[in-house]
Coordinates of N, CA and C in Angstrom, one line a residue:
X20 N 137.4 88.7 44.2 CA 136.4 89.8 44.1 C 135.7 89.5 42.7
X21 N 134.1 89.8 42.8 CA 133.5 89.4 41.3 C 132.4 90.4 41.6
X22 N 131.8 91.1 40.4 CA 130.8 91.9 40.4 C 129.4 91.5 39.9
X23 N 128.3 91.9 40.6 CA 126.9 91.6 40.3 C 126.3 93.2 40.6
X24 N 125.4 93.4 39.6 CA 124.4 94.8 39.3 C 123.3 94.5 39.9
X25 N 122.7 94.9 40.5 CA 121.8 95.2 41.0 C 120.7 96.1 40.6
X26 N 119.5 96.3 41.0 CA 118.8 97.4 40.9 C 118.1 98.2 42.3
X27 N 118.8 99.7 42.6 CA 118.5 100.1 43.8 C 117.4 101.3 44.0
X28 N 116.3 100.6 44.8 CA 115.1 101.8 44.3 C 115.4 102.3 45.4
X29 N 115.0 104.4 44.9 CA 115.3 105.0 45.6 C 114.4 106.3 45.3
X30 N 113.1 106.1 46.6 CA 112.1 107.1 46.1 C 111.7 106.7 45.0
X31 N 111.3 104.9 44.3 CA 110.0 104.8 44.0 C 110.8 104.6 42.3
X32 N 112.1 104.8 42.3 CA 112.6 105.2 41.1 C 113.7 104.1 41.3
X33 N 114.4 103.1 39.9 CA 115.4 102.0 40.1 C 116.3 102.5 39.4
X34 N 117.6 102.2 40.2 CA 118.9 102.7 40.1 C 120.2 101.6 39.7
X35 N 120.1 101.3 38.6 CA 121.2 100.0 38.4 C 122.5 100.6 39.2
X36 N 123.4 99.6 39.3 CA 124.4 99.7 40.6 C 125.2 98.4 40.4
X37 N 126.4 98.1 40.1 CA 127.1 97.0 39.9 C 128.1 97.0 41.0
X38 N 128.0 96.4 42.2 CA 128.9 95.9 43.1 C 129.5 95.0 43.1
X39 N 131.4 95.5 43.5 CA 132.5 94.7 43.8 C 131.8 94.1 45.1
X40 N 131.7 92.5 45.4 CA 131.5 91.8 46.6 C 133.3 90.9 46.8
X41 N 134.0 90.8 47.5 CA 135.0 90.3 48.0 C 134.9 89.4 49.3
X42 N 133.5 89.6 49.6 CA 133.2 88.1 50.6 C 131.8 87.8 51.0
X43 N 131.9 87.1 51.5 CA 130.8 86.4 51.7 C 130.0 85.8 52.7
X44 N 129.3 86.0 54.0 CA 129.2 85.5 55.4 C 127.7 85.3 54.8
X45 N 127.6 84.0 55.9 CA 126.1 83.4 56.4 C 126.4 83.2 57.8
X46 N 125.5 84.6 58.6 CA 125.2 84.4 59.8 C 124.3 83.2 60.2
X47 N 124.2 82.6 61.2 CA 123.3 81.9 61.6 C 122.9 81.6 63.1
X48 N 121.9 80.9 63.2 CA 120.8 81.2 64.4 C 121.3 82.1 64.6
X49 N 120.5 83.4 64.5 CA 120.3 84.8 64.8 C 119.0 85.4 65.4
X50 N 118.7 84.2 65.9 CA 117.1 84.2 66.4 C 117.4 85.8 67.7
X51 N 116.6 86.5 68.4 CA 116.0 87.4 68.9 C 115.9 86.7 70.0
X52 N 114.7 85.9 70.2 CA 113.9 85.1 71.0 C 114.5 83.4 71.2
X53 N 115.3 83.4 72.2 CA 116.0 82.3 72.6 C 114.9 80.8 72.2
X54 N 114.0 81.0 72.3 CA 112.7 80.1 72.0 C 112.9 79.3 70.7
X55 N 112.5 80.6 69.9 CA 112.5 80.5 68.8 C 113.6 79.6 67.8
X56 N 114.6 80.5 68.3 CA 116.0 80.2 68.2 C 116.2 78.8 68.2
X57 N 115.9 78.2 69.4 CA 116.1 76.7 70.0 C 115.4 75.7 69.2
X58 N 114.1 76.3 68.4 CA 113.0 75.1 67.9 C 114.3 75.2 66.6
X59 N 114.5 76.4 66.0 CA 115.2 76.2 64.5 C 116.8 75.1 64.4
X60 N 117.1 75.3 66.0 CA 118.2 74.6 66.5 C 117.9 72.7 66.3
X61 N 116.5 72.7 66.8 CA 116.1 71.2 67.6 C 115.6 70.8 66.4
X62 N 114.9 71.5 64.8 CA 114.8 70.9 63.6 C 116.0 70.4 62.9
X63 N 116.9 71.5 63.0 CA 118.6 70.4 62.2 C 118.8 69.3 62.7
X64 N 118.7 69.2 64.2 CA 119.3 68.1 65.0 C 118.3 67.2 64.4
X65 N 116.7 67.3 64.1 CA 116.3 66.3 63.8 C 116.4 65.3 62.7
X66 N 117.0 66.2 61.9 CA 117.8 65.6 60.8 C 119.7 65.5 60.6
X67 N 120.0 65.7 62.0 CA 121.4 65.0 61.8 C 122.5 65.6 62.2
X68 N 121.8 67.0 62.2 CA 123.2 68.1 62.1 C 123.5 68.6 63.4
X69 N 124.7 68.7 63.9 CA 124.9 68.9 65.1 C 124.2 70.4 65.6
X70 N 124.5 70.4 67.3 CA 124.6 72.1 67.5 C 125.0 72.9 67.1
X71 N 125.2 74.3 67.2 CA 126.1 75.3 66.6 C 127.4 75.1 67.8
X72 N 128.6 75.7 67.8 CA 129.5 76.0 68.7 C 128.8 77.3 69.2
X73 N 128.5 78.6 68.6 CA 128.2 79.7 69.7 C 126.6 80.0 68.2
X74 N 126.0 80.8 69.2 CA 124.8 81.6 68.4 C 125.1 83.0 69.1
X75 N 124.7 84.3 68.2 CA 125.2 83.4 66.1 C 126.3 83.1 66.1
X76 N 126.7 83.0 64.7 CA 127.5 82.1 64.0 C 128.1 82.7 62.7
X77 N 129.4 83.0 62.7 CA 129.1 84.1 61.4 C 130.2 82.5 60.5
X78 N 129.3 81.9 59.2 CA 130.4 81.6 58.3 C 130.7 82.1 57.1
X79 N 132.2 81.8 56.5 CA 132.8 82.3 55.4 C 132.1 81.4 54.5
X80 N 131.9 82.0 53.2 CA 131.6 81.0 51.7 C 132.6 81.7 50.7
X81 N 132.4 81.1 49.6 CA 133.2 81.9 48.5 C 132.2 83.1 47.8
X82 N 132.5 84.0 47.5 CA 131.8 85.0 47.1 C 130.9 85.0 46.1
X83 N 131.5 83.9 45.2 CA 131.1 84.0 44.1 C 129.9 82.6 44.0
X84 N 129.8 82.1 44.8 CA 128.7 81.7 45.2 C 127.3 82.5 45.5
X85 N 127.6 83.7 45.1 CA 125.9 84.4 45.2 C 125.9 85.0 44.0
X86 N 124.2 84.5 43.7 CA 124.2 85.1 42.2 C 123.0 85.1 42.2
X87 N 122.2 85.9 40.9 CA 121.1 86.5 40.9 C 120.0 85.6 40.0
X88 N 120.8 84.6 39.8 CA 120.3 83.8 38.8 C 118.3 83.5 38.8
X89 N 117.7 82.5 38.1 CA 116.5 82.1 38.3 C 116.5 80.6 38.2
X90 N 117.8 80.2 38.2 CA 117.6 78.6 38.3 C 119.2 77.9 38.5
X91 N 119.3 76.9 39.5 CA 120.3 76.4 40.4 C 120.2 74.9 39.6
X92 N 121.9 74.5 39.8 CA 121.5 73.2 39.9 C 122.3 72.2 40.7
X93 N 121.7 71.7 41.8 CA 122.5 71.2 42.7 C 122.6 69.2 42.5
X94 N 124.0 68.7 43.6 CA 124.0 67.6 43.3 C 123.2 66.8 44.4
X95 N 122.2 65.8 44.0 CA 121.5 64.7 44.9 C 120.4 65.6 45.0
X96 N 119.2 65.0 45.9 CA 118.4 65.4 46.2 C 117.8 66.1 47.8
X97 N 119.4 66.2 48.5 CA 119.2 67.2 49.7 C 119.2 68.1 50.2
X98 N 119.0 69.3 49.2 CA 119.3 70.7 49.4 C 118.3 71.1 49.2
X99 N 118.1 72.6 49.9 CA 116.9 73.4 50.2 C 117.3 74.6 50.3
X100 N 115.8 75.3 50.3 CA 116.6 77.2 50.5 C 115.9 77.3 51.9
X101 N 116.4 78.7 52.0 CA 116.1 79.0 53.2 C 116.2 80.7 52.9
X102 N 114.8 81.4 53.3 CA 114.7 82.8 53.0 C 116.0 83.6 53.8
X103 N 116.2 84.7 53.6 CA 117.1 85.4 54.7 C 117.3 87.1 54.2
X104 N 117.3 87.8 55.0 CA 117.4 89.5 54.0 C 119.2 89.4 54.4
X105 N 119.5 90.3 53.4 CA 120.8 90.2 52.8 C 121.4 92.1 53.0
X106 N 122.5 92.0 53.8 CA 123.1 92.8 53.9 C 124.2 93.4 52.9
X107 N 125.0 94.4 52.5 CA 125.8 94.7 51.6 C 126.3 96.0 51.8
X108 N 127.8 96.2 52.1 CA 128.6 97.1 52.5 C 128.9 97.8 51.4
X109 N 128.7 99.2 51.0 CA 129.0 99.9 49.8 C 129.3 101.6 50.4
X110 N 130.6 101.9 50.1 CA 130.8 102.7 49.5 C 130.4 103.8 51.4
X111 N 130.6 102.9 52.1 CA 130.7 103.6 54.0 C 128.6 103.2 54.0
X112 N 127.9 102.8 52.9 CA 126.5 102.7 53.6 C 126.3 101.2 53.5
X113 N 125.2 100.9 54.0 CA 124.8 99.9 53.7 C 123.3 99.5 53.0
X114 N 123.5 98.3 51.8 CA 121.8 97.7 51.3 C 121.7 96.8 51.6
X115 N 120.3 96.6 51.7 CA 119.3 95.6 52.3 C 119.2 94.9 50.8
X116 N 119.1 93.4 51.1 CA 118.7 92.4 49.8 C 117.3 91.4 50.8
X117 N 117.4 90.8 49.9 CA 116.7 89.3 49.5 C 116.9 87.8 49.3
X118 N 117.4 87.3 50.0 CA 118.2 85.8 49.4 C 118.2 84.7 50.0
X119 N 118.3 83.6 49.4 CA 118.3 82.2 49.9 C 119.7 81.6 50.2
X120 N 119.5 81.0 51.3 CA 121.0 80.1 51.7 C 120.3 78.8 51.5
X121 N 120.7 78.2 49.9 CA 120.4 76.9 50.1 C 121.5 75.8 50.2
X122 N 121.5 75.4 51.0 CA 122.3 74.3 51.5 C 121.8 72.9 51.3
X123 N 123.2 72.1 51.2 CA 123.2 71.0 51.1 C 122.8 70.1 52.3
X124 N 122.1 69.2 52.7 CA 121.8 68.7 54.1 C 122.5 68.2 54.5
X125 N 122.8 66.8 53.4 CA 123.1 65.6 53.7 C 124.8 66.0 54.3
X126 N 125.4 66.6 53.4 CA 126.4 67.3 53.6 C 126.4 68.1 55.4
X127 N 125.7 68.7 55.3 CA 125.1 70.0 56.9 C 125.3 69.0 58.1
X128 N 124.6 67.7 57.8 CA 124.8 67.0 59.2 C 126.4 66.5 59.7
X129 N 127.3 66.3 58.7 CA 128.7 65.7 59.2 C 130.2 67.5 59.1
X130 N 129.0 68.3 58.4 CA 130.1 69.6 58.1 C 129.5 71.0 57.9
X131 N 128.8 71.7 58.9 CA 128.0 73.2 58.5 C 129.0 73.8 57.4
X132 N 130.6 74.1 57.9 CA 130.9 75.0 57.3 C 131.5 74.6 55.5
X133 N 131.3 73.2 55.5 CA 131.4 72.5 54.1 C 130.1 72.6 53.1
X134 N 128.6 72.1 54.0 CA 127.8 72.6 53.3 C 127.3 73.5 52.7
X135 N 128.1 74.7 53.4 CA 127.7 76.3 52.5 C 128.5 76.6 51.9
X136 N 129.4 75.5 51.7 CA 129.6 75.8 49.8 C 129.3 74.7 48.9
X137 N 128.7 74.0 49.0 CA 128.1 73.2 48.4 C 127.2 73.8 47.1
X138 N 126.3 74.9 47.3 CA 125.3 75.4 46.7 C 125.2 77.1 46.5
X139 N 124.3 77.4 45.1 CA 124.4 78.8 45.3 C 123.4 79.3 46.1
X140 N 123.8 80.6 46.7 CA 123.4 81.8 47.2 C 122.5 82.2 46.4
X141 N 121.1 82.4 46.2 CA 120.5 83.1 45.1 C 120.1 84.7 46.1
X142 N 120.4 85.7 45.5 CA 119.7 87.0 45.5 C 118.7 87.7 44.7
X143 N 117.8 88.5 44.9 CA 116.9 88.9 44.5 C 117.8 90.1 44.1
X144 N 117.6 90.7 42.3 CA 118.1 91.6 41.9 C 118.2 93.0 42.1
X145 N 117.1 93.0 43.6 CA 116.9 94.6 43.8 C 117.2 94.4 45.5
X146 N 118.0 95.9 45.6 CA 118.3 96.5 46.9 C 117.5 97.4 47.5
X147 N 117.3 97.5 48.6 CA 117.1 99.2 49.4 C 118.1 99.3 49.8
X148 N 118.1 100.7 50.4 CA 119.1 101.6 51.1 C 118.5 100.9 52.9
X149 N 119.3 100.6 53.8 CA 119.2 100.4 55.0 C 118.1 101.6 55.5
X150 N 118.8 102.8 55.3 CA 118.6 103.9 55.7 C 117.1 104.3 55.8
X151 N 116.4 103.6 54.6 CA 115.4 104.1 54.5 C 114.9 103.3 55.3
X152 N 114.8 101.9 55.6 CA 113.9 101.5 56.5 C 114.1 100.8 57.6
X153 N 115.2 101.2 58.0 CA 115.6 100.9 59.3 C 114.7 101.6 60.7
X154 N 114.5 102.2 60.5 CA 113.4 103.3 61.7 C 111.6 102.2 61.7
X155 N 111.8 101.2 60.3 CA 110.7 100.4 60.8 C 110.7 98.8 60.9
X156 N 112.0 98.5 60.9 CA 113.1 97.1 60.8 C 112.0 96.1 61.2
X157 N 111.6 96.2 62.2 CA 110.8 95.2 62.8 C 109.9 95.2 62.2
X158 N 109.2 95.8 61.6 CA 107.7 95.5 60.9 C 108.2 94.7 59.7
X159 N 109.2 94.5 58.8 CA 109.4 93.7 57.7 C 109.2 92.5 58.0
X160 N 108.7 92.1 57.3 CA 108.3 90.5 56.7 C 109.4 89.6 55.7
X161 N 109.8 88.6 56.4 CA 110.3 87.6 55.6 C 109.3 86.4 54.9
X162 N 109.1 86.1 53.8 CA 108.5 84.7 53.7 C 108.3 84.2 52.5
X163 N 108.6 82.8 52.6 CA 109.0 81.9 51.1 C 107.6 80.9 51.2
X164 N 107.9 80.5 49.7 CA 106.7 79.5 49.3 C 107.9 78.4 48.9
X165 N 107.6 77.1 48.8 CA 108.1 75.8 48.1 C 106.9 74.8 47.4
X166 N 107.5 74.8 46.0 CA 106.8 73.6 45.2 C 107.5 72.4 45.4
X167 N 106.1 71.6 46.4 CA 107.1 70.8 46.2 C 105.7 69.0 45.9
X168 N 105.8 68.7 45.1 CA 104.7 67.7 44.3 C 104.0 68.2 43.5
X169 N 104.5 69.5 42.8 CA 103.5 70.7 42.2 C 102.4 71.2 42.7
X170 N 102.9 71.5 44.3 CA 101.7 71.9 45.1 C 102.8 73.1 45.6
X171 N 102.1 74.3 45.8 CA 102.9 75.5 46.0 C 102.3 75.7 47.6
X172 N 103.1 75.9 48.7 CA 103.0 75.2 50.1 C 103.9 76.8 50.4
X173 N 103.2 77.1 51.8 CA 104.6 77.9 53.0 C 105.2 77.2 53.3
X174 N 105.9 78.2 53.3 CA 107.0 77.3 53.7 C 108.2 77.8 55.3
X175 N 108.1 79.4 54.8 CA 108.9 79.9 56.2 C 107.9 81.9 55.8
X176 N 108.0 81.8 57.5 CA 107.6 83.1 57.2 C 107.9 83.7 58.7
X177 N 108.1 84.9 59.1 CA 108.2 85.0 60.3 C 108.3 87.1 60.0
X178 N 108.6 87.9 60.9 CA 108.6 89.3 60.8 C 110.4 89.6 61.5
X179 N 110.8 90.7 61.0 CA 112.4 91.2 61.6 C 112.3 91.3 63.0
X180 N 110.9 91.9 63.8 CA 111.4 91.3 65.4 C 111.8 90.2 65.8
X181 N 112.0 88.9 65.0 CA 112.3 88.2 65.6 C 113.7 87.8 65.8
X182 N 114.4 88.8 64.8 CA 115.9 88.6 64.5 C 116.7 89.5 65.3
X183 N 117.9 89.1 65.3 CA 118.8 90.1 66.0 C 118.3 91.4 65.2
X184 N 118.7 92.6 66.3 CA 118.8 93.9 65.2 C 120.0 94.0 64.8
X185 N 120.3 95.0 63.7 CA 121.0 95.0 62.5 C 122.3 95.7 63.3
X186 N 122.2 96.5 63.7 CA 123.5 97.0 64.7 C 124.0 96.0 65.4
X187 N 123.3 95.2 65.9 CA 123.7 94.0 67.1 C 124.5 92.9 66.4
X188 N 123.8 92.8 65.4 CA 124.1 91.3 64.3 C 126.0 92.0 63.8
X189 N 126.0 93.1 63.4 CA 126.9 93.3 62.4 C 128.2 93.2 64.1
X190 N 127.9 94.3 65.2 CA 128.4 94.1 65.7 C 129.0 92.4 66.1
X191 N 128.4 92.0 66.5 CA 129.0 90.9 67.0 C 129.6 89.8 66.0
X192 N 129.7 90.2 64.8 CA 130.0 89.5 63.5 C 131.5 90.5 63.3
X193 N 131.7 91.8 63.4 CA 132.6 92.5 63.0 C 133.3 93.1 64.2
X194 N 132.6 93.4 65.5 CA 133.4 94.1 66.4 C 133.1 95.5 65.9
X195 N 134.4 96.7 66.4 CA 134.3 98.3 66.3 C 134.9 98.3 65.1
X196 N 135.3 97.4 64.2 CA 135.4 98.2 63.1 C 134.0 98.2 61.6
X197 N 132.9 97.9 62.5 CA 131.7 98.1 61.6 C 131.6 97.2 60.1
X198 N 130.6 97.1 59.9 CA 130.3 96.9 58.3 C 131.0 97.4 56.7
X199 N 132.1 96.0 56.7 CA 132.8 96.5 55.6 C 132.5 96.3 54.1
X200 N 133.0 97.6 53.5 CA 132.3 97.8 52.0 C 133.2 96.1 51.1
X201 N 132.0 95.9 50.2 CA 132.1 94.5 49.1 C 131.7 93.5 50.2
X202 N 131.5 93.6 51.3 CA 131.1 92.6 52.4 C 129.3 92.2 51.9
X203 N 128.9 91.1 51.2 CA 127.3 90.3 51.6 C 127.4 89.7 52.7
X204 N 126.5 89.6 53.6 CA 125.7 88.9 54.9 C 125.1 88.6 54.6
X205 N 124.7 87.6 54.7 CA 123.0 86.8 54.9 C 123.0 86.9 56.6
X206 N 121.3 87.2 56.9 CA 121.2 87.5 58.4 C 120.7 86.2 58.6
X207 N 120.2 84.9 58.7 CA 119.6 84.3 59.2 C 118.3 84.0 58.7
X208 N 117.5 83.2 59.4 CA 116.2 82.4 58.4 C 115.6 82.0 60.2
X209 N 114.3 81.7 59.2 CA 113.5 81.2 60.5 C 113.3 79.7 59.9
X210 N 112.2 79.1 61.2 CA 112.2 77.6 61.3 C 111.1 77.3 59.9
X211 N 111.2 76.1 59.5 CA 110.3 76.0 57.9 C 109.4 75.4 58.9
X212 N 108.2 75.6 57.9 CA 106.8 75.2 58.6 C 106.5 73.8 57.7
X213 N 105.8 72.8 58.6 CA 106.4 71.5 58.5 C 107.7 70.8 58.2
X214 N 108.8 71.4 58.8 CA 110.2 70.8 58.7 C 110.8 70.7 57.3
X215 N 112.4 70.9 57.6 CA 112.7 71.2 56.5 C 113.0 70.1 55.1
X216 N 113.1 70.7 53.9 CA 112.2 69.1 53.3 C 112.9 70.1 51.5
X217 N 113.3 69.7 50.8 CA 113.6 69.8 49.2 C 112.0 70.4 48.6
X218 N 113.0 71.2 47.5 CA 111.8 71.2 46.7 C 112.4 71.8 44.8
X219 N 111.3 71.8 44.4 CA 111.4 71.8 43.1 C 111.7 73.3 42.4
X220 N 111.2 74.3 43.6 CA 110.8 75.4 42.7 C 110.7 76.2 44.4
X221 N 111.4 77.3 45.0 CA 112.0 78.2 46.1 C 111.4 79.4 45.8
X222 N 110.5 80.3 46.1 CA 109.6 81.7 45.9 C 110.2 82.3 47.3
X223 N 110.7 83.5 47.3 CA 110.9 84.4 48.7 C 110.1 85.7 48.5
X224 N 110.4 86.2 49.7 CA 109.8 87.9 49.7 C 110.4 88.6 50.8
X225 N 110.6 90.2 50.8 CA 110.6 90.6 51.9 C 109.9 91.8 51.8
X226 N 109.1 91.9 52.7 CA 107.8 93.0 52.7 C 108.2 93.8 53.5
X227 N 107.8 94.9 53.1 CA 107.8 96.2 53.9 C 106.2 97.2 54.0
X228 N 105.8 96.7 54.7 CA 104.5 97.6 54.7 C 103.8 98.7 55.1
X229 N 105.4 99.2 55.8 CA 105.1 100.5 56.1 C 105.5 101.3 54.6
X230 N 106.2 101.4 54.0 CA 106.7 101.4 52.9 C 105.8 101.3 51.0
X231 N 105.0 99.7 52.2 CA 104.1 99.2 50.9 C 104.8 98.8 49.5
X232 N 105.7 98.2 50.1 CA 106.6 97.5 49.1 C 107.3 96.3 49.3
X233 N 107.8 95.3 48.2 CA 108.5 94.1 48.3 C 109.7 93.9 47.8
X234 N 110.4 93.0 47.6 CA 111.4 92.4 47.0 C 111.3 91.0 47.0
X235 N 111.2 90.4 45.3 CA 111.0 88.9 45.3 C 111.3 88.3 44.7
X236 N 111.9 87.4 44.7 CA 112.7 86.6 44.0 C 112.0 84.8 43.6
X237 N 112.2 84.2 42.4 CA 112.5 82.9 42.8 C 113.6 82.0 41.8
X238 N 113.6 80.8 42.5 CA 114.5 80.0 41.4 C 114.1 78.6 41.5
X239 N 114.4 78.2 39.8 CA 113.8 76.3 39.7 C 115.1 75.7 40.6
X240 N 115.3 74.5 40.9 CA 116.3 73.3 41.6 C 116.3 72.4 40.5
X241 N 116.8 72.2 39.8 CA 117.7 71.0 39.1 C 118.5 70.4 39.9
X242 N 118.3 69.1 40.1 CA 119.2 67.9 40.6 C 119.6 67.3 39.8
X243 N 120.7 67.1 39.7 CA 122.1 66.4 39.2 C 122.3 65.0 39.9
X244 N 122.4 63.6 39.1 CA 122.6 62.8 39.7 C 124.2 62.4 40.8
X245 N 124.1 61.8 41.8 CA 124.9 61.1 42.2 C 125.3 59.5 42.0
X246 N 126.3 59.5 41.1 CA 126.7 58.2 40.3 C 127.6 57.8 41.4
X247 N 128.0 58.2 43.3 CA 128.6 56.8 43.9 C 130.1 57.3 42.8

């Protein structure tokens, strides 16, 4: 177990908040739309990585692999992020985050559940309450930018109808005993627009516009040599 603060707006006003996390899941293909789903499925493959065994897919990391940082540094030049909103069990409720699952590729094609520990978790410092915007889930917006030749490019973007809903997701990840407190989730990502590909510098968001609000994060990539 390791603790990270947060800030939780509530009514417009930010509420520091330091959470015990004791684990760590990355859901995956949690696509909605079996379609969809299939294209984000048939881009890994095109770089190496097998099928899933079932969709979704709920895997363990170490906890302490998520951090709020603004700059990573990973080894080689195969890793990438990937936007995703971030679940968090507190105290019988649940918060909504912001965060990247960046993974290792080269790694991803011979071992999914190796690659996601390979790299950190970055979260965006601020929470909502589920509560509050759950009644408009669907209308939120996921979407990242990548620098990547010092050209700032989309990168993934897509809206919450396309994802499992939040009841459905936790269900089938936890069964009847519901969403447990110090528990992070990552829900899932959508497919990158022109395939997925490194970059220098990872920008996310998650919008709410019924709300008229965001959550945004970013972080640099430092590469670390591989000396073989």
């Amino acid at each position: 177990m390791f603790e990270l603060t947060f800030t939780v707006q509530d009514g417009g006003a930010g509420m520091p908040l330091t959470l015990a996390i004791d684990q760590a899941v990355i859901a995956g293909w949690t696509g909605r739309d079996p379609v969809a789903r299939d294209k984000h499925i048939a881009e890994l493959e095109a770089i190496g990585i097998a099928r899933p065994a079932s969709t979704p897919i709920y895997y363990r990391v170490s906890a302490r692999r998520i951090t709020t940082t603004d700059s990573i540094e990973v080894c080689g030049g195969d890793s990438s992020g990937e936007v995703e909103f971030v679940l968090i069990g507190w105290q019988g409720r649940i918060l909504v985050g912001l965060g990247s699952d960046h993974t290792d590729r080269k790694v991803e094609a011979y071992s999914v559940t190796v690659s996601k520990q390979m790299c950190d978790k970055v979260m965006a410092p601020e929470l909502w309450e589920l509560k509050d915007v759950i009644g408009h889930w669907d209308h939120m917006t996921l979407r990242a930018w990548a620098w990547i030749s010092g050209e700032r490019v989309l990168y993934q973007q897509g809206t919450l109808d396309h994802m499992l809903p939040v009841k459905e997701l936790i269900q089938r990840g936890f069964g009847d005993k519901g969403f447990p407190d110090g528990c992070a989730m990552f829900g899932g990502t959508f497919a990158a627009i022109g395939g997925i590909r490194p970059a220098d510098r990872f920008e996310y968001e998650l919008e709410d516009p019924v709300l008229k609000r965001s959550i945004r994060h970013a972080y640099d990539v430092t590469v670390l040599p591989v000396l073989g």
